[in-house]
PDB file of N, CA and C in Angstrom:
ATOM      1  N   MET A   1      10.216  12.941  33.812  1.00 76.00           N
ATOM      2  CA  MET A   1      10.294  12.492  32.441  1.00 76.00           C
ATOM      3  C   MET A   1       8.882  12.313  31.892  1.00 76.00           C
ATOM      4  N   LYS A   2       8.608  12.960  30.777  1.00 78.00           N
ATOM      5  CA  LYS A   2       7.291  12.890  30.157  1.00 78.00           C
ATOM      6  C   LYS A   2       7.351  11.944  28.959  1.00 78.00           C
ATOM      7  N   VAL A   3       6.376  11.041  28.914  1.00 81.00           N
ATOM      8  CA  VAL A   3       6.294  10.084  27.820  1.00 81.00           C
ATOM      9  C   VAL A   3       5.133  10.497  26.921  1.00 81.00           C
ATOM     10  N   ASN A   4       5.414  10.683  25.646  1.00 86.00           N
ATOM     11  CA  ASN A   4       4.369  11.039  24.692  1.00 86.00           C
ATOM     12  C   ASN A   4       3.863   9.778  24.013  1.00 86.00           C
ATOM     13  N   LEU A   5       2.683   9.362  24.403  1.00 88.00           N
ATOM     14  CA  LEU A   5       2.074   8.194  23.796  1.00 88.00           C
ATOM     15  C   LEU A   5       1.115   8.635  22.705  1.00 88.00           C
ATOM     16  N   PRO A   6       1.079   7.894  21.612  1.00 87.00           N
ATOM     17  CA  PRO A   6       0.139   8.258  20.540  1.00 87.00           C
ATOM     18  C   PRO A   6      -1.298   8.023  21.007  1.00 87.00           C
ATOM     19  N   THR A   7      -2.211   8.776  20.432  1.00 88.00           N
ATOM     20  CA  THR A   7      -3.622   8.573  20.752  1.00 88.00           C
ATOM     21  C   THR A   7      -4.109   7.299  20.076  1.00 88.00           C
ATOM     22  N   GLU A   8      -5.247   6.818  20.535  1.00 85.00           N
ATOM     23  CA  GLU A   8      -5.829   5.621  19.929  1.00 85.00           C
ATOM     24  C   GLU A   8      -6.124   5.871  18.454  1.00 85.00           C
ATOM     25  N   LYS A   9      -6.610   7.052  18.146  1.00 84.00           N
ATOM     26  CA  LYS A   9      -6.921   7.402  16.757  1.00 84.00           C
ATOM     27  C   LYS A   9      -5.657   7.371  15.894  1.00 84.00           C
ATOM     28  N   GLN A  10      -4.534   7.866  16.418  1.00 87.00           N
ATOM     29  CA  GLN A  10      -3.274   7.856  15.673  1.00 87.00           C
ATOM     30  C   GLN A  10      -2.799   6.427  15.415  1.00 87.00           C
ATOM     31  N   VAL A  11      -2.952   5.563  16.412  1.00 89.00           N
ATOM     32  CA  VAL A  11      -2.533   4.168  16.264  1.00 89.00           C
ATOM     33  C   VAL A  11      -3.393   3.471  15.207  1.00 89.00           C
ATOM     34  N   ILE A  12      -4.697   3.710  15.250  1.00 85.00           N
ATOM     35  CA  ILE A  12      -5.586   3.104  14.262  1.00 85.00           C
ATOM     36  C   ILE A  12      -5.255   3.614  12.867  1.00 85.00           C
ATOM     37  N   GLN A  13      -5.010   4.910  12.727  1.00 85.00           N
ATOM     38  CA  GLN A  13      -4.674   5.490  11.426  1.00 85.00           C
ATOM     39  C   GLN A  13      -3.394   4.860  10.866  1.00 85.00           C
ATOM     40  N   GLU A  14      -2.375   4.712  11.724  1.00 89.00           N
ATOM     41  CA  GLU A  14      -1.118   4.105  11.277  1.00 89.00           C
ATOM     42  C   GLU A  14      -1.338   2.649  10.867  1.00 89.00           C
ATOM     43  N   ALA A  15      -2.127   1.932  11.640  1.00 89.00           N
ATOM     44  CA  ALA A  15      -2.403   0.528  11.325  1.00 89.00           C
ATOM     45  C   ALA A  15      -3.127   0.412   9.980  1.00 89.00           C
ATOM     46  N   LEU A  16      -4.080   1.299   9.732  1.00 85.00           N
ATOM     47  CA  LEU A  16      -4.807   1.266   8.470  1.00 85.00           C
ATOM     48  C   LEU A  16      -3.883   1.573   7.295  1.00 85.00           C
ATOM     49  N   GLU A  17      -2.961   2.483   7.480  1.00 85.00           N
ATOM     50  CA  GLU A  17      -2.002   2.806   6.418  1.00 85.00           C
ATOM     51  C   GLU A  17      -1.110   1.605   6.114  1.00 85.00           C
ATOM     52  N   ILE A  18      -0.695   0.901   7.160  1.00 90.00           N
ATOM     53  CA  ILE A  18       0.127  -0.302   6.973  1.00 90.00           C
ATOM     54  C   ILE A  18      -0.675  -1.374   6.239  1.00 90.00           C
ATOM     55  N   LEU A  19      -1.917  -1.577   6.681  1.00 89.00           N
ATOM     56  CA  LEU A  19      -2.757  -2.575   6.025  1.00 89.00           C
ATOM     57  C   LEU A  19      -3.001  -2.221   4.565  1.00 89.00           C
ATOM     58  N   LEU A  20      -3.156  -0.946   4.283  1.00 84.00           N
ATOM     59  CA  LEU A  20      -3.396  -0.515   2.907  1.00 84.00           C
ATOM     60  C   LEU A  20      -2.228  -0.886   1.996  1.00 84.00           C
ATOM     61  N   THR A  21      -1.012  -0.891   2.533  1.00 86.00           N
ATOM     62  CA  THR A  21       0.139  -1.238   1.704  1.00 86.00           C
ATOM     63  C   THR A  21       0.243  -2.745   1.466  1.00 86.00           C
ATOM     64  N   HIS A  22      -0.471  -3.538   2.284  1.00 88.00           N
ATOM     65  CA  HIS A  22      -0.349  -4.990   2.179  1.00 88.00           C
ATOM     66  C   HIS A  22      -1.648  -5.698   1.784  1.00 88.00           C
ATOM     67  N   MET A  23      -2.730  -4.945   1.706  1.00 87.00           N
ATOM     68  CA  MET A  23      -4.013  -5.551   1.360  1.00 87.00           C
ATOM     69  C   MET A  23      -4.613  -4.812   0.175  1.00 87.00           C
ATOM     70  N   GLU A  24      -5.388  -5.527  -0.603  1.00 84.00           N
ATOM     71  CA  GLU A  24      -6.090  -4.836  -1.667  1.00 84.00           C
ATOM     72  C   GLU A  24      -7.210  -4.001  -1.047  1.00 84.00           C
ATOM     73  N   PRO A  25      -7.540  -2.872  -1.667  1.00 80.00           N
ATOM     74  CA  PRO A  25      -8.506  -1.927  -1.078  1.00 80.00           C
ATOM     75  C   PRO A  25      -9.843  -2.546  -0.685  1.00 80.00           C
ATOM     76  N   LEU A  26     -10.372  -3.456  -1.495  1.00 81.00           N
ATOM     77  CA  LEU A  26     -11.654  -4.068  -1.162  1.00 81.00           C
ATOM     78  C   LEU A  26     -11.570  -4.848   0.151  1.00 81.00           C
ATOM     79  N   LYS A  27     -10.501  -5.607   0.332  1.00 84.00           N
ATOM     80  CA  LYS A  27     -10.342  -6.370   1.568  1.00 84.00           C
ATOM     81  C   LYS A  27     -10.151  -5.443   2.757  1.00 84.00           C
ATOM     82  N   LEU A  28      -9.428  -4.353   2.563  1.00 83.00           N
ATOM     83  CA  LEU A  28      -9.250  -3.387   3.643  1.00 83.00           C
ATOM     84  C   LEU A  28     -10.593  -2.783   4.033  1.00 83.00           C
ATOM     85  N   ALA A  29     -11.403  -2.437   3.055  1.00 81.00           N
ATOM     86  CA  ALA A  29     -12.723  -1.872   3.342  1.00 81.00           C
ATOM     87  C   ALA A  29     -13.581  -2.867   4.110  1.00 81.00           C
ATOM     88  N   ARG A  30     -13.524  -4.119   3.736  1.00 84.00           N
ATOM     89  CA  ARG A  30     -14.291  -5.160   4.444  1.00 84.00           C
ATOM     90  C   ARG A  30     -13.774  -5.337   5.870  1.00 84.00           C
ATOM     91  N   PHE A  31     -12.456  -5.258   6.047  1.00 85.00           N
ATOM     92  CA  PHE A  31     -11.866  -5.356   7.379  1.00 85.00           C
ATOM     93  C   PHE A  31     -12.347  -4.214   8.265  1.00 85.00           C
ATOM     94  N   ILE A  32     -12.330  -3.003   7.721  1.00 82.00           N
ATOM     95  CA  ILE A  32     -12.766  -1.832   8.483  1.00 82.00           C
ATOM     96  C   ILE A  32     -14.228  -1.998   8.897  1.00 82.00           C
ATOM     97  N   ALA A  33     -15.053  -2.461   7.977  1.00 80.00           N
ATOM     98  CA  ALA A  33     -16.466  -2.664   8.291  1.00 80.00           C
ATOM     99  C   ALA A  33     -16.643  -3.746   9.351  1.00 80.00           C
ATOM    100  N   ALA A  34     -15.890  -4.834   9.252  1.00 84.00           N
ATOM    101  CA  ALA A  34     -16.002  -5.941  10.206  1.00 84.00           C
ATOM    102  C   ALA A  34     -15.568  -5.536  11.609  1.00 84.00           C
ATOM    103  N   CYS A  35     -14.610  -4.635  11.689  1.00 83.00           N
ATOM    104  CA  CYS A  35     -14.100  -4.197  12.997  1.00 83.00           C
ATOM    105  C   CYS A  35     -14.843  -2.985  13.543  1.00 83.00           C
ATOM    106  N   ASN A  36     -15.879  -2.568  12.848  1.00 76.00           N
ATOM    107  CA  ASN A  36     -16.632  -1.383  13.250  1.00 76.00           C
ATOM    108  C   ASN A  36     -15.728  -0.174  13.433  1.00 76.00           C
ATOM    109  N   LEU A  37     -14.764  -0.024  12.531  1.00 70.00           N
ATOM    110  CA  LEU A  37     -13.865   1.127  12.583  1.00 70.00           C
ATOM    111  C   LEU A  37     -14.448   2.305  11.811  1.00 70.00           C
ATOM    112  N   GLY A  38     -15.722   2.223  11.516  1.00 60.00           N
ATOM    113  CA  GLY A  38     -16.353   3.245  10.706  1.00 60.00           C
ATOM    114  C   GLY A  38     -16.754   4.493  11.466  1.00 60.00           C
ATOM    115  N   GLU A  39     -16.320   4.618  12.712  1.00 64.00           N
ATOM    116  CA  GLU A  39     -16.648   5.826  13.458  1.00 64.00           C
ATOM    117  C   GLU A  39     -15.976   7.018  12.807  1.00 64.00           C
ATOM    118  N   GLY A  40     -16.612   8.142  12.922  1.00 66.00           N
ATOM    119  CA  GLY A  40     -16.011   9.343  12.380  1.00 66.00           C
ATOM    120  C   GLY A  40     -16.483   9.616  10.967  1.00 66.00           C
ATOM    121  N   ASP A  41     -15.732  10.404  10.271  1.00 70.00           N
ATOM    122  CA  ASP A  41     -16.099  10.868   8.934  1.00 70.00           C
ATOM    123  C   ASP A  41     -15.448   9.965   7.890  1.00 70.00           C
ATOM    124  N   TYR A  42     -16.233   9.074   7.295  1.00 70.00           N
ATOM    125  CA  TYR A  42     -15.708   8.123   6.311  1.00 70.00           C
ATOM    126  C   TYR A  42     -15.045   8.859   5.149  1.00 70.00           C
ATOM    127  N   LEU A  43     -15.669   9.928   4.682  1.00 74.00           N
ATOM    128  CA  LEU A  43     -15.128  10.630   3.517  1.00 74.00           C
ATOM    129  C   LEU A  43     -13.757  11.226   3.826  1.00 74.00           C
ATOM    130  N   LYS A  44     -13.578  11.725   5.037  1.00 76.00           N
ATOM    131  CA  LYS A  44     -12.276  12.275   5.421  1.00 76.00           C
ATOM    132  C   LYS A  44     -11.234  11.155   5.472  1.00 76.00           C
ATOM    133  N   THR A  45     -11.601  10.020   6.073  1.00 73.00           N
ATOM    134  CA  THR A  45     -10.680   8.882   6.160  1.00 73.00           C
ATOM    135  C   THR A  45     -10.339   8.376   4.763  1.00 73.00           C
ATOM    136  N   LYS A  46     -11.340   8.267   3.899  1.00 76.00           N
ATOM    137  CA  LYS A  46     -11.121   7.813   2.526  1.00 76.00           C
ATOM    138  C   LYS A  46     -10.167   8.752   1.803  1.00 76.00           C
ATOM    139  N   ASP A  47     -10.384  10.051   1.983  1.00 80.00           N
ATOM    140  CA  ASP A  47      -9.513  11.028   1.335  1.00 80.00           C
ATOM    141  C   ASP A  47      -8.078  10.910   1.830  1.00 80.00           C
ATOM    142  N   GLN A  48      -7.899  10.622   3.120  1.00 77.00           N
ATOM    143  CA  GLN A  48      -6.551  10.473   3.667  1.00 77.00           C
ATOM    144  C   GLN A  48      -5.893   9.205   3.151  1.00 77.00           C
ATOM    145  N   LEU A  49      -6.633   8.104   3.147  1.00 76.00           N
ATOM    146  CA  LEU A  49      -6.061   6.822   2.726  1.00 76.00           C
ATOM    147  C   LEU A  49      -5.734   6.787   1.238  1.00 76.00           C
ATOM    148  N   PHE A  50      -6.551   7.462   0.438  1.00 81.00           N
ATOM    149  CA  PHE A  50      -6.381   7.381  -1.003  1.00 81.00           C
ATOM    150  C   PHE A  50      -5.956   8.714  -1.614  1.00 81.00           C
ATOM    151  N   ALA A  51      -5.317   9.556  -0.824  1.00 84.00           N
ATOM    152  CA  ALA A  51      -4.865  10.864  -1.324  1.00 84.00           C
ATOM    153  C   ALA A  51      -3.945  10.675  -2.522  1.00 84.00           C
ATOM    154  N   GLY A  52      -4.238  11.388  -3.587  1.00 87.00           N
ATOM    155  CA  GLY A  52      -3.396  11.325  -4.779  1.00 87.00           C
ATOM    156  C   GLY A  52      -3.614  10.100  -5.646  1.00 87.00           C
ATOM    157  N   GLU A  53      -4.529   9.231  -5.255  1.00 88.00           N
ATOM    158  CA  GLU A  53      -4.778   8.021  -6.043  1.00 88.00           C
ATOM    159  C   GLU A  53      -5.853   8.280  -7.094  1.00 88.00           C
ATOM    160  N   THR A  54      -5.762   7.548  -8.181  1.00 88.00           N
ATOM    161  CA  THR A  54      -6.790   7.557  -9.211  1.00 88.00           C
ATOM    162  C   THR A  54      -7.279   6.126  -9.371  1.00 88.00           C
ATOM    163  N   VAL A  55      -8.331   5.952 -10.113  1.00 90.00           N
ATOM    164  CA  VAL A  55      -8.805   4.595 -10.389  1.00 90.00           C
ATOM    165  C   VAL A  55      -7.694   3.793 -11.054  1.00 90.00           C
ATOM    166  N   ASP A  56      -6.995   4.428 -11.984  1.00 92.00           N
ATOM    167  CA  ASP A  56      -5.912   3.732 -12.686  1.00 92.00           C
ATOM    168  C   ASP A  56      -4.770   3.354 -11.749  1.00 92.00           C
ATOM    169  N   SER A  57      -4.381   4.271 -10.850  1.00 90.00           N
ATOM    170  CA  SER A  57      -3.267   3.959  -9.945  1.00 90.00           C
ATOM    171  C   SER A  57      -3.663   2.863  -8.955  1.00 90.00           C
ATOM    172  N   LEU A  58      -4.916   2.889  -8.484  1.00 86.00           N
ATOM    173  CA  LEU A  58      -5.373   1.826  -7.588  1.00 86.00           C
ATOM    174  C   LEU A  58      -5.438   0.490  -8.325  1.00 86.00           C
ATOM    175  N   TYR A  59      -5.888   0.522  -9.567  1.00 88.00           N
ATOM    176  CA  TYR A  59      -5.939  -0.706 -10.363  1.00 88.00           C
ATOM    177  C   TYR A  59      -4.544  -1.298 -10.529  1.00 88.00           C
ATOM    178  N   GLU A  60      -3.568  -0.445 -10.816  1.00 88.00           N
ATOM    179  CA  GLU A  60      -2.191  -0.912 -10.960  1.00 88.00           C
ATOM    180  C   GLU A  60      -1.680  -1.534  -9.666  1.00 88.00           C
ATOM    181  N   LYS A  61      -2.008  -0.913  -8.538  1.00 84.00           N
ATOM    182  CA  LYS A  61      -1.570  -1.456  -7.245  1.00 84.00           C
ATOM    183  C   LYS A  61      -2.233  -2.799  -6.964  1.00 84.00           C
ATOM    184  N   ILE A  62      -3.505  -2.910  -7.294  1.00 83.00           N
ATOM    185  CA  ILE A  62      -4.199  -4.183  -7.098  1.00 83.00           C
ATOM    186  C   ILE A  62      -3.570  -5.263  -7.975  1.00 83.00           C
ATOM    187  N   GLN A  63      -3.276  -4.923  -9.232  1.00 86.00           N
ATOM    188  CA  GLN A  63      -2.650  -5.886 -10.138  1.00 86.00           C
ATOM    189  C   GLN A  63      -1.277  -6.314  -9.616  1.00 86.00           C
ATOM    190  N   ALA A  64      -0.492  -5.364  -9.144  1.00 85.00           N
ATOM    191  CA  ALA A  64       0.835  -5.679  -8.607  1.00 85.00           C
ATOM    192  C   ALA A  64       0.710  -6.557  -7.366  1.00 85.00           C
ATOM    193  N   PHE A  65      -0.257  -6.254  -6.520  1.00 83.00           N
ATOM    194  CA  PHE A  65      -0.475  -7.046  -5.309  1.00 83.00           C
ATOM    195  C   PHE A  65      -0.856  -8.475  -5.680  1.00 83.00           C
ATOM    196  N   GLU A  66      -1.798  -8.610  -6.597  1.00 81.00           N
ATOM    197  CA  GLU A  66      -2.228  -9.948  -7.033  1.00 81.00           C
ATOM    198  C   GLU A  66      -1.080 -10.708  -7.677  1.00 81.00           C
ATOM    199  N   SER A  67      -0.281 -10.041  -8.473  1.00 84.00           N
ATOM    200  CA  SER A  67       0.865 -10.668  -9.119  1.00 84.00           C
ATOM    201  C   SER A  67       1.865 -11.162  -8.073  1.00 84.00           C
ATOM    202  N   GLY A  68       2.086 -10.359  -7.049  1.00 79.00           N
ATOM    203  CA  GLY A  68       2.999 -10.748  -5.972  1.00 79.00           C
ATOM    204  C   GLY A  68       2.502 -11.974  -5.231  1.00 79.00           C
ATOM    205  N   LYS A  69       1.178 -12.064  -5.016  1.00 68.00           N
ATOM    206  CA  LYS A  69       0.603 -13.242  -4.361  1.00 68.00           C
ATOM    207  C   LYS A  69       0.802 -14.479  -5.222  1.00 68.00           C
ATOM    208  N   ASN A  70       0.604 -14.323  -6.531  1.00 63.00           N
ATOM    209  CA  ASN A  70       0.773 -15.463  -7.436  1.00 63.00           C
ATOM    210  C   ASN A  70       2.235 -15.900  -7.482  1.00 63.00           C
ATOM    211  N   ASP A  71       3.157 -14.944  -7.425  1.00 63.00           N
ATOM    212  CA  ASP A  71       4.582 -15.287  -7.421  1.00 63.00           C
ATOM    213  C   ASP A  71       4.944 -16.105  -6.188  1.00 63.00           C
ATOM    214  N   LEU A  72       4.332 -15.779  -5.048  1.00 59.00           N
ATOM    215  CA  LEU A  72       4.612 -16.514  -3.823  1.00 59.00           C
ATOM    216  C   LEU A  72       4.077 -17.940  -3.896  1.00 59.00           C
ATOM    217  N   LYS A  73       2.976 -18.153  -4.595  1.00 60.00           N
ATOM    218  CA  LYS A  73       2.400 -19.479  -4.736  1.00 60.00           C
ATOM    219  C   LYS A  73       3.316 -20.394  -5.535  1.00 60.00           C
ATOM    220  N   ASN A  74       4.124 -19.812  -6.424  1.00 57.00           N
ATOM    221  CA  ASN A  74       5.003 -20.601  -7.288  1.00 57.00           C
ATOM    222  C   ASN A  74       6.337 -20.927  -6.642  1.00 57.00           C
ATOM    223  N   ILE A  75       6.531 -20.527  -5.416  1.00 54.00           N
ATOM    224  CA  ILE A  75       7.815 -20.794  -4.731  1.00 54.00           C
ATOM    225  C   ILE A  75       7.785 -22.166  -4.112  1.00 54.00           C
TER     226      ILE A  75
END
């Protein structure tokens, strides 16, 4: 029986994608820098994480994220 385990790079990529859905981009960037996850080609990683995004779409996501945090504070 052969077990296919993901590579370390695949696990990190998946974790970053999950964090991106739950953190604002600036905090994610600071997290990546703090963890020294900057190995490799930053531009390629940036393109993968933000594929199809525009400044406007990222702004909307940040606003929605902030609004969701404020809604939780009022509970």
